Short mmCIF file of C-alpha atoms and ligand atoms in Angstrom, two decimals:
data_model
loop_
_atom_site.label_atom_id
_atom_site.label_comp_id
_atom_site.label_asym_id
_atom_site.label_seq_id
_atom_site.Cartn_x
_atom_site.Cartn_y
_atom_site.Cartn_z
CA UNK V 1179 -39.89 88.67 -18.08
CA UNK V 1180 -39.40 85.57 -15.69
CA UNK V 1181 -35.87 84.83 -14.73
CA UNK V 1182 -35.22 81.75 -11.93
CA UNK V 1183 -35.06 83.05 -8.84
CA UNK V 1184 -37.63 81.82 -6.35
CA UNK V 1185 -38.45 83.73 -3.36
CA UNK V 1186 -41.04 82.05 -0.72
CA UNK V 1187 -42.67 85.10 1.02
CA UNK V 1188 -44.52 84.29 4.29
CA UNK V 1189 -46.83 85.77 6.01
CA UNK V 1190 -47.45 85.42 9.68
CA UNK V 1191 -49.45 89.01 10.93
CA UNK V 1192 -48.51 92.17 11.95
CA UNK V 1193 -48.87 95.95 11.30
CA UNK V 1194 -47.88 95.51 7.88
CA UNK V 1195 -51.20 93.69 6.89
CA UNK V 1196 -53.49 95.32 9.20
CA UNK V 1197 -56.38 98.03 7.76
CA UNK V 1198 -58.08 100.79 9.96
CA UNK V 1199 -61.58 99.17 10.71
CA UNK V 1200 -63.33 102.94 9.36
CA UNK V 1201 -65.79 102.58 11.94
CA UNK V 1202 -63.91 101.66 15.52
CA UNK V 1203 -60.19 103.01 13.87
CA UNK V 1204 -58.47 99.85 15.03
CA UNK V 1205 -56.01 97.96 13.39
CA UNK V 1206 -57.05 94.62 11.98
CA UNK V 1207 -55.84 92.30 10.18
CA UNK V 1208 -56.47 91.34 6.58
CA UNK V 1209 -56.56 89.53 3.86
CA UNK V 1210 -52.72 88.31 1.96
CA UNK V 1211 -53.60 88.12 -1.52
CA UNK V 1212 -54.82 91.87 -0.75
CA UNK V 1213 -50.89 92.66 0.65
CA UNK V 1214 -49.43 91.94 -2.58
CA UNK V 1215 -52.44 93.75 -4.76
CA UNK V 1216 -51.04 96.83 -2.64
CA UNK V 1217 -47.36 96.02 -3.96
CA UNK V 1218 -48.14 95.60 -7.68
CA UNK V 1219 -43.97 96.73 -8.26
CA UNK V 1220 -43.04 93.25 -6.76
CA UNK V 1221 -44.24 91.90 -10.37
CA UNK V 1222 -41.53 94.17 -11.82
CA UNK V 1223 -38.44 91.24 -10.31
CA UNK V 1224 -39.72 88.81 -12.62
CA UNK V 1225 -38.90 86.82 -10.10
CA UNK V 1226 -41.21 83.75 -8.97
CA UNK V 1227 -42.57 84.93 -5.75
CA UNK V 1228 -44.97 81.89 -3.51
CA UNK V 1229 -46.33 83.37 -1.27
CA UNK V 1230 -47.85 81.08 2.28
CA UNK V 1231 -50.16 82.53 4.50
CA UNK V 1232 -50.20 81.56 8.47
CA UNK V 1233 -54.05 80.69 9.64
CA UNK V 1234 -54.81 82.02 11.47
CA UNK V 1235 -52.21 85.03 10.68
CA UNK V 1236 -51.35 86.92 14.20
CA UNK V 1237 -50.15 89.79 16.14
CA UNK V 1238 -46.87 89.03 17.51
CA UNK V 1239 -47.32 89.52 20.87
CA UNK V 1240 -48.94 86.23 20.03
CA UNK V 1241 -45.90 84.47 18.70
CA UNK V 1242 -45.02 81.12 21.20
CA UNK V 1243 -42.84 78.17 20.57
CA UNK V 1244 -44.91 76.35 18.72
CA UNK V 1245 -44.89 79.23 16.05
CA UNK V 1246 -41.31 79.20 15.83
CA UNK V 1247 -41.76 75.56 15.19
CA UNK V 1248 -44.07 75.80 12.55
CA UNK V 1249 -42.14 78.11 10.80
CA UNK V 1250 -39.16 76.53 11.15
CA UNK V 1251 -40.58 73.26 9.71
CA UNK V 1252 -42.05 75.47 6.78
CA UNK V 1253 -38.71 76.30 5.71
CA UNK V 1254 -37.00 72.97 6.43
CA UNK V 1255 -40.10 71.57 3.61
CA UNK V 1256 -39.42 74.31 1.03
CA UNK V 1257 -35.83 74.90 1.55
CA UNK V 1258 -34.51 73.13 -1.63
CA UNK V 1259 -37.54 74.61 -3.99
CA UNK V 1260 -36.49 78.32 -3.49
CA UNK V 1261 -33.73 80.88 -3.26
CA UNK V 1262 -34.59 82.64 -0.23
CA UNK V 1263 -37.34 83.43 2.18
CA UNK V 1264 -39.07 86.78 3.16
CA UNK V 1265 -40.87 86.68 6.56
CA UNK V 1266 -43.39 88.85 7.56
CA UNK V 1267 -43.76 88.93 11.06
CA UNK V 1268 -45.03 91.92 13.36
CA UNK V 1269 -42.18 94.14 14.84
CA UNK V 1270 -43.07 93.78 18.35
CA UNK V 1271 -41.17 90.13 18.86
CA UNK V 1272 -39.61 90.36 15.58
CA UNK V 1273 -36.04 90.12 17.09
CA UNK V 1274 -36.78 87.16 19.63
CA UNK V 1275 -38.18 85.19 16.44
CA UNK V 1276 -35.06 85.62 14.31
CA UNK V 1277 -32.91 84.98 17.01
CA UNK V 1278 -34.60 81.74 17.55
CA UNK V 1279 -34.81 80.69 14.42
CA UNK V 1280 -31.20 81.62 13.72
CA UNK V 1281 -30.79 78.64 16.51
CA UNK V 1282 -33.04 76.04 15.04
CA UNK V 1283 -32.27 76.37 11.07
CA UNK V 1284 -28.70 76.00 12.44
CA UNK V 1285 -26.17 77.04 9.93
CA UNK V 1286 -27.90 78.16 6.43
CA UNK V 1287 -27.11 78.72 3.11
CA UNK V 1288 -29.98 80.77 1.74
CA UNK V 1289 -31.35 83.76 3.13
CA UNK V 1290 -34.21 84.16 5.46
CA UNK V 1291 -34.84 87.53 5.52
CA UNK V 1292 -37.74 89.24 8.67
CA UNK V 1293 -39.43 92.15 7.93
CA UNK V 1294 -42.61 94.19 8.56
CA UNK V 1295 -43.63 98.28 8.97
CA UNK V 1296 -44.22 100.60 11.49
CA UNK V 1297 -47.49 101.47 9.25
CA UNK V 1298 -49.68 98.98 7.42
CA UNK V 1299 -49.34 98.83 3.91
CA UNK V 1300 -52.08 100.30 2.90
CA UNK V 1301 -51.69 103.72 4.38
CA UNK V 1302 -50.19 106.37 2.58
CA UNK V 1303 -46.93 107.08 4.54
CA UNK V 1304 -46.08 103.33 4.78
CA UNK V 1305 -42.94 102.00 5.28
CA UNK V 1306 -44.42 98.87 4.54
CA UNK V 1307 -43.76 98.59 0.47
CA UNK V 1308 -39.88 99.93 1.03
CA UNK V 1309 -39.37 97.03 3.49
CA UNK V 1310 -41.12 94.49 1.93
CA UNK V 1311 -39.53 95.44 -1.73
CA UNK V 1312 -35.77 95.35 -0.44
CA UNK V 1313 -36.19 92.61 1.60
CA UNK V 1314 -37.22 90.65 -1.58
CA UNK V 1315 -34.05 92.22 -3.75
CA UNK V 1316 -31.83 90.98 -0.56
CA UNK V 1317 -33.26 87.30 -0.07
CA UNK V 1318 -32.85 86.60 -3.98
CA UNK V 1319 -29.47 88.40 -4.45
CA UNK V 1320 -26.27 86.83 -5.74
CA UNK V 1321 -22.26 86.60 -5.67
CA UNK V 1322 -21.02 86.52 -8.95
CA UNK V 1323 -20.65 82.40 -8.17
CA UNK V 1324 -24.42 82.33 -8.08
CA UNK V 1325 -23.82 82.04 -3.84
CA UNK V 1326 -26.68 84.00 -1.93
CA UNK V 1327 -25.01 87.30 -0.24
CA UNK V 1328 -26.63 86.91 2.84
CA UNK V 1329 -26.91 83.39 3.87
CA UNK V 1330 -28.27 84.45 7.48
CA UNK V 1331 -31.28 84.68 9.38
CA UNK V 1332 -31.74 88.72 9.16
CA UNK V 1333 -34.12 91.31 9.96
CA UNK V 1334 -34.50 94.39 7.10
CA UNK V 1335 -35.94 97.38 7.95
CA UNK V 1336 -36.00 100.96 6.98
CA UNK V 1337 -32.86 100.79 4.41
CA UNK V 1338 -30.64 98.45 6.70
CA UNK V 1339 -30.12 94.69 7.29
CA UNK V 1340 -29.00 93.66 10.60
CA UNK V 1341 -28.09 89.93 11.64
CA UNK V 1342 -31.23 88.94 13.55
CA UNK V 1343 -30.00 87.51 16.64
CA UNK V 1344 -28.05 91.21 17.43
CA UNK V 1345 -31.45 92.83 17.31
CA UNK V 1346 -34.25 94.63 19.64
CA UNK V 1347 -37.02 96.66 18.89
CA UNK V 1348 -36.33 99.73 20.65
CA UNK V 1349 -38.54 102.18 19.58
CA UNK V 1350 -42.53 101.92 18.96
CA UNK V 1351 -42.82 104.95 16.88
CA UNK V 1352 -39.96 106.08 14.13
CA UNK V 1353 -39.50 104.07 10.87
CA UNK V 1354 -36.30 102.60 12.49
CA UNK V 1355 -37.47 100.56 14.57
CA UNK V 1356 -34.54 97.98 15.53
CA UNK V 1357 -30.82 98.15 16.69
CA UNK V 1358 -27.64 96.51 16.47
CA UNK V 1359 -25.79 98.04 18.88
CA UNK V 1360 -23.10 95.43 18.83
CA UNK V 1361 -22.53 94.14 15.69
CA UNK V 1362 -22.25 95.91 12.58
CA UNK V 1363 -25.18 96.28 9.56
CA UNK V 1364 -25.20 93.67 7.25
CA UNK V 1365 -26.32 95.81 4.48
CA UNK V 1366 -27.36 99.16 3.43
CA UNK V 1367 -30.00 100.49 0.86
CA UNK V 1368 -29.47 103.33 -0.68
CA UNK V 1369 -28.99 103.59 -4.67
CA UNK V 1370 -27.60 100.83 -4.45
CA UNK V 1371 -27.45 98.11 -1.81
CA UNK V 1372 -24.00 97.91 -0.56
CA UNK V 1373 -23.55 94.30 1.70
CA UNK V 1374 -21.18 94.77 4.47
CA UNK V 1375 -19.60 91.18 3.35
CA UNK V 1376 -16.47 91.53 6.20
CA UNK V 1377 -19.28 90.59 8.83
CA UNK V 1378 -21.37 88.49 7.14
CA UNK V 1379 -21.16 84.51 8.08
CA UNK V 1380 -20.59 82.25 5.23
CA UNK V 1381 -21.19 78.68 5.26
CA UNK V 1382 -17.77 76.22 4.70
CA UNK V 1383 -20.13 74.00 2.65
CA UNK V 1384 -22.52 75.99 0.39
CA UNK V 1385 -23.97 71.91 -0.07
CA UNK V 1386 -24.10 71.30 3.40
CA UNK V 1387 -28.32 69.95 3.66
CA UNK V 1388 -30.32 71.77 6.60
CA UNK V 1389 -30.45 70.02 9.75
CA UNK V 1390 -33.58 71.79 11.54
CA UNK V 1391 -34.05 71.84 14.94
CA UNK V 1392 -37.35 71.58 16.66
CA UNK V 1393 -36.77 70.45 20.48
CA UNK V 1394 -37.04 73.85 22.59
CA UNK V 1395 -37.50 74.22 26.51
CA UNK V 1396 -38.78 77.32 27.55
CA UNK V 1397 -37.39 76.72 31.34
CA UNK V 1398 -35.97 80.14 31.58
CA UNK V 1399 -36.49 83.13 33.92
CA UNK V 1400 -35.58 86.56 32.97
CA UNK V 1401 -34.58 88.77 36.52
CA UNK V 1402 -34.04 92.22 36.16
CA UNK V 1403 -32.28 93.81 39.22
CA UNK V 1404 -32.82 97.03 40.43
CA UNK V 1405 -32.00 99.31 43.18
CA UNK V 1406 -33.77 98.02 46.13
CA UNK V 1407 -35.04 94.76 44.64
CA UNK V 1408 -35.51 92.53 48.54
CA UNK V 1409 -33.93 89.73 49.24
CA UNK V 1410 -37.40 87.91 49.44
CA UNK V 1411 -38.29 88.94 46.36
CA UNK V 1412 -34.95 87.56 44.84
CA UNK V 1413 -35.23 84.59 46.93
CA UNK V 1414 -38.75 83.57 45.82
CA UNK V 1415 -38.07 83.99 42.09
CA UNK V 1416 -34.39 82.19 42.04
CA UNK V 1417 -36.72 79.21 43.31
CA UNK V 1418 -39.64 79.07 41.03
CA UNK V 1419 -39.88 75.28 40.46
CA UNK V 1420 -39.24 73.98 36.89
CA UNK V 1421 -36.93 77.16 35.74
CA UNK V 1422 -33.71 75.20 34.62
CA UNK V 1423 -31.81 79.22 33.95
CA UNK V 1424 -32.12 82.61 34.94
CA UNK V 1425 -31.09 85.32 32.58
CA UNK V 1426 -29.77 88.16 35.42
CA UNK V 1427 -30.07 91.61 33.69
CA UNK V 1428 -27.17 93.15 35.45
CA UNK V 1429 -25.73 96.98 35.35
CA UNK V 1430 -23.04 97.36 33.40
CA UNK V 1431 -20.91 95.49 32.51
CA UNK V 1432 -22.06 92.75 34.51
CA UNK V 1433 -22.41 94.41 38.06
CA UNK V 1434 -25.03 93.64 40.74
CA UNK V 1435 -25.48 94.59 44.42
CA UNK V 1436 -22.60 93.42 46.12
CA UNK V 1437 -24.49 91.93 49.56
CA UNK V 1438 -23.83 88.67 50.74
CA UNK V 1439 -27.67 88.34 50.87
CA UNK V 1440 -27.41 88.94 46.81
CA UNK V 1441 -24.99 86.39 46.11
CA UNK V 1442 -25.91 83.99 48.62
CA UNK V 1443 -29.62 83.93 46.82
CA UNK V 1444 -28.05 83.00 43.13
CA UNK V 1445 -25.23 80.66 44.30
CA UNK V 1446 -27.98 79.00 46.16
CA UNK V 1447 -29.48 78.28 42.47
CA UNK V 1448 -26.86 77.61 40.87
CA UNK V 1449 -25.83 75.15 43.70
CA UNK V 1450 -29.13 73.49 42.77
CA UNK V 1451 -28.28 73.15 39.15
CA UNK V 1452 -29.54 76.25 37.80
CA UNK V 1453 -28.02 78.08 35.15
CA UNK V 1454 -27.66 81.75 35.48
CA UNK V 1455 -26.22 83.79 32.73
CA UNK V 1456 -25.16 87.09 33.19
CA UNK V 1457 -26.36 90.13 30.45
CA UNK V 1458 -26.09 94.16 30.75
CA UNK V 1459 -29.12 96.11 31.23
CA UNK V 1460 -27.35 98.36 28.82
CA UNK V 1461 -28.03 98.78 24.95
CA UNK V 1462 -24.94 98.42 24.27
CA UNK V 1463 -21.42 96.92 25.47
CA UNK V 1464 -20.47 93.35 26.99
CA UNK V 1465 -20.40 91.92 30.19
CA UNK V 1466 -17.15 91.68 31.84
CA UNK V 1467 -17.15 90.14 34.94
CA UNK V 1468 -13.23 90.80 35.71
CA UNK V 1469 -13.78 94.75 35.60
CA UNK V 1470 -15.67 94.98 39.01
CA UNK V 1471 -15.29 92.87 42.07
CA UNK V 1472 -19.15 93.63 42.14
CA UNK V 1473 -19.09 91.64 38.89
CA UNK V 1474 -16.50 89.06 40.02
CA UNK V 1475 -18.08 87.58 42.49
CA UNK V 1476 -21.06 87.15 40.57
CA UNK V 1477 -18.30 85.20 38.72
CA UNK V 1478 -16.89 83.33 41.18
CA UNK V 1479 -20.41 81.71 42.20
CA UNK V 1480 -20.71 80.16 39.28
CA UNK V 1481 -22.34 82.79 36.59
CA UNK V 1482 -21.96 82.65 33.32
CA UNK V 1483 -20.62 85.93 31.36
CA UNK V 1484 -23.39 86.53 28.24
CA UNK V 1485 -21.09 89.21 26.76
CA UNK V 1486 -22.71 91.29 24.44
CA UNK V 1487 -25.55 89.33 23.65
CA UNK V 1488 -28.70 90.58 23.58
CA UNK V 1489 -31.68 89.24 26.21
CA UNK V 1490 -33.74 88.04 23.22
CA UNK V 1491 -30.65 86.13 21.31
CA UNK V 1492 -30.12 84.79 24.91
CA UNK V 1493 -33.61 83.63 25.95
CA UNK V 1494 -34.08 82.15 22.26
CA UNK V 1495 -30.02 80.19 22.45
CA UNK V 1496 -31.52 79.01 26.39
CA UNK V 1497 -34.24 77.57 24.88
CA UNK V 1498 -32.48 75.75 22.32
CA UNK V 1499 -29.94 74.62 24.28
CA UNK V 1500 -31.80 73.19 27.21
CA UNK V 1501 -34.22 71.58 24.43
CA UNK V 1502 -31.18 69.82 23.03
CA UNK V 1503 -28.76 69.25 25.93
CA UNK V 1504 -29.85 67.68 29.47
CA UNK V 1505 -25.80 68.82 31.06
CA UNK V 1506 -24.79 71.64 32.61
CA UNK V 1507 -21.78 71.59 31.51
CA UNK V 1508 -22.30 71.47 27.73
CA UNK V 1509 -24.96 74.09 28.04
CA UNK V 1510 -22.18 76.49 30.18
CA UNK V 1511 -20.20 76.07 27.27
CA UNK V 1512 -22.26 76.50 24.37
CA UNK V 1513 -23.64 79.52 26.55
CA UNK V 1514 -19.95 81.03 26.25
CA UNK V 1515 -19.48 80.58 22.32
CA UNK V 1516 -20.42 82.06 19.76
CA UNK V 1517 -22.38 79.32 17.42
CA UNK V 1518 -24.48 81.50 15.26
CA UNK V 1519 -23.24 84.84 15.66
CA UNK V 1520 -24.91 85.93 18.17
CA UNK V 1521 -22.28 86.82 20.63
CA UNK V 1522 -18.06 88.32 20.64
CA UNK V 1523 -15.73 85.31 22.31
CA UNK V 1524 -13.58 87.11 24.37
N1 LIG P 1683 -48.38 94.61 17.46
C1 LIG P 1683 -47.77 94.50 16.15
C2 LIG P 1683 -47.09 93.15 16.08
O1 LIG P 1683 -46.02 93.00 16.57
C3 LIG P 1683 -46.82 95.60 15.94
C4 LIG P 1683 -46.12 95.62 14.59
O2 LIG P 1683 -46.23 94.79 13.75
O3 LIG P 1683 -45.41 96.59 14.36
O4 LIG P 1683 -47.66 92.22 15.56
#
């Protein structure tokens, strides 16, 4: 039997809706109606599920800002008309999408919930149909005041829901495939699914209307220093024309060679109005730029602290930030707060 809830489920590529070609064994893609004939259970909600099809559907290697855009915009038009969204979206940039499109849907009040598989759907082992089924249950779930539970952008997979700007992918072959090393699950699936509502982020205005954003810059450099990285090869990258910030992948918690040469070469960006924001190289932890003096005077030149956000969340909050604001100084601060939960203030 039919009961209300409306679920839009979108589908954008990925392992999940890929078959073995039987002749050359790759994976291609194929067809969506032929997804959900592989998921006949899905009937068994009686929910209404829509289901939207990208064209042409792609790996996500593949994904660009003018993806993010279009899905963005696809939500923004169907927002009202359902209850919560499903994405399907390969794993490989999974995390950099939700984190960017916890940015531009701004603060939500329905659920828009990523997921995909490790195998495609149609193979016997999948982890496809688990994913795909509790992802559903999650983005049409209730309080007992009719509020979604998880009015976030999220990514489920294999039995857990994570807030999707505190992912990465960090393995290519076991069933898990993402972390959240910093921030806690948002819910588990087991018998039952138990939501973790003490970290969850609620709206104040469960009315409030969705104010999408769709103005990104993609101005950013991502440095990743490493024992014996030269000074010219610092040097020529800290001056690539056009970059408006540098993400600096530091040790740590926040430490970098010590050298004047080093510091010279990133206060001599920032001097020219570049933005450099400090993340660790590490899985997990925050940058603290007061433990070390290799770290302080990283500080005192003018970088940012990223604390424990992750390099995606931080590429995809540079982007939306330097699309919206043309000052330093408002983007330095944004940088430093946490707006969608992406990051722990100090
Ligand atoms: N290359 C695939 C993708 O990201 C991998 C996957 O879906 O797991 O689209």
């Amino acid at each position: 039997m039919q009961n209300s809830t409306s679920i839009l489920l979108v589908y954008t590529g990925g392992t999940i809706g890929m078959k073995q070609d039987p002749v050359s064994f790759d994976l291609r893609p194929f067809d969506f109606s032929q997804i959900l004939e592989e998921v006949p259970e899905l009937k068994k909600f009686g929910y209404r599920i829509d289901t939207y099809s990208f064209d042409p559907i792609i790996d996500s290697s593949d994904v660009d800002i003018d993806f993010w855009i279009r899905l963005t915009r696809l939500i923004a038009d169907h927002y009202d008309n359902y209850d919560g969204f499903v994405i399907l979206h390969g794993t490989d940039t999974m995390s950099f999408s939700a984190s960017a499109l916890s940015f531009m849907l701004g603060d939500i009040t329905k659920p828009v919930v990523f997921t995909g598989s490790q195998l495609p759907i149609g193979m016997l082992r999948t982890d496809g149909k688990e994913n795909l089924i509790s992802s559903i249950e999650i983005a049409a779930s209730k309080d007992e005041d009719g509020h979604p539970m998880v009015p976030e952008v999220c990514i489920y997979f294999e039995s857990q829901l994570y807030r999707g700007n505190r992912t990465t992918k960090y393995t290519a072959e076991n069933f898990r495939a993402f972390r959240s090393a910093n921030y806690p699950v948002l819910a588990e699936a087991g018998i039952h699914i138990k939501f973790n509502t003490a970290f969850i982020r609620y709206p104040e205005d469960w009315n409030r209307p969705l104010k999408p954003v769709c103005k990104l810059d993609p101005s950013v450099l991502i440095i990743k220093i490493i024992p014996g990285i030269r000074q010219s090869t610092l040097d020529a990258l800290v001056s690539i024309p056009g970059i408006r910030a540098i993400i600096l992948e530091t040790y740590g918690s926040g430490n970098a060679p010590s050298g004047r040469w080093f510091t010279d070469s990133i206060k001599k960006a920032v001097e020219r109005g570049t933005i450099v924001l400090n993340i660790t190289q590490c899985q997990a932890g925050r940058v603290d730029m007061d433990a070390y003096s290799t770290g302080k005077s990283l500080k005192n030149i003018g970088v940012i602290g990223g604390s424990d956000c992750t390099t995606e969340a931080a590429a995809a909050k540079l982007f939306f930030l330097l699309g919206q604001y043309s000052d330093n100084k408002t983007i330095t601060q944004l940088l430093k707060k946490n707006i969608r939960g992406e990051l722990t203030e100090k």
